[in-house]
Coordinates of C-alpha atoms in Angstrom, one line a residue:
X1 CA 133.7 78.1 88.1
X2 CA 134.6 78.4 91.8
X3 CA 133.0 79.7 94.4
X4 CA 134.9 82.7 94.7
X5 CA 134.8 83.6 91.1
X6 CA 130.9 83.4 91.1
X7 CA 130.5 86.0 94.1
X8 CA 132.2 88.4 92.2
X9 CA 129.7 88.5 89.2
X10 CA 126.8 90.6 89.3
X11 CA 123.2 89.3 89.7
X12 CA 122.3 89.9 86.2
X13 CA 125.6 88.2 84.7
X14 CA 124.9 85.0 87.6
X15 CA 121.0 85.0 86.0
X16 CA 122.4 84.3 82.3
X17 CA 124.9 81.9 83.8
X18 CA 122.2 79.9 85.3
X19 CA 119.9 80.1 82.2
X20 CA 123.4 78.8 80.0
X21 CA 123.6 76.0 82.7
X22 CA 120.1 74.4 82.7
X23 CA 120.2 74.7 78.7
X24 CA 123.2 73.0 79.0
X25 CA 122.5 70.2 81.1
X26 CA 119.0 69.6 79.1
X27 CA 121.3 69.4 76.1
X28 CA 123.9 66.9 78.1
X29 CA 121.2 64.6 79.7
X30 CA 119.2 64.6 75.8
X31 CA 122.3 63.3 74.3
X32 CA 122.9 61.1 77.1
X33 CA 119.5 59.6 76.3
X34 CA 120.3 59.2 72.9
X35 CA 123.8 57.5 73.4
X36 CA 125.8 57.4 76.4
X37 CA 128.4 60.4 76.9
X38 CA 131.8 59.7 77.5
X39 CA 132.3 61.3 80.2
X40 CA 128.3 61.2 82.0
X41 CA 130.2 63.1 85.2
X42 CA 129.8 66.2 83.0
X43 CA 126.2 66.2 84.1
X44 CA 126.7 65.9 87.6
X45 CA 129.3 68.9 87.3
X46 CA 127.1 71.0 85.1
X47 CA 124.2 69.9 87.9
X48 CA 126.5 71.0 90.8
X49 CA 127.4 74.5 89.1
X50 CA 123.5 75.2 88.6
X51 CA 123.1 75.1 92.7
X52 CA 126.2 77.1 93.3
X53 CA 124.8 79.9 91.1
X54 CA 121.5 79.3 92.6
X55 CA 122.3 79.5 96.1
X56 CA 124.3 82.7 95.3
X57 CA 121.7 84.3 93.4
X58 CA 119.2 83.6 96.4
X59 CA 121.9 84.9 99.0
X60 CA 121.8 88.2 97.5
X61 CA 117.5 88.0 97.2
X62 CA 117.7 87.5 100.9
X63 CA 120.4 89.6 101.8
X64 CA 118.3 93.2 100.0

């Protein structure tokens, strides 16, 4: 999800996108554990979308 796409959600629909992400990566970096991934840069991705969301959700926090 870019940028752009994320400022246009509302802070309710960004909360539920982070709580998806973090299950997400637990899920990814459990069965990374367990045997390796194919493709282990999915965690760094899902990692990298977490703080996007993040960042965005504080913006608004800070900007009310």
């Amino acid at each position: 999800m870019k940028t752009r796409e994320i400022k246009e959600l509302s802070v309710k629909e960004l909360q539920e996108r982070l709580d998806n992400d973090k299950a997400i990566l637990s899920r990814l970096k459990l069965n990374h554990t367990i045997s390796p991934l194919d493709n282990p840069m999915q965690i760094r991705d899902v990692r990298k979308q977490i703080a996007r969301v993040a960042t965005e959700l504080k913006l608004r926090e800070n900007k009310q």
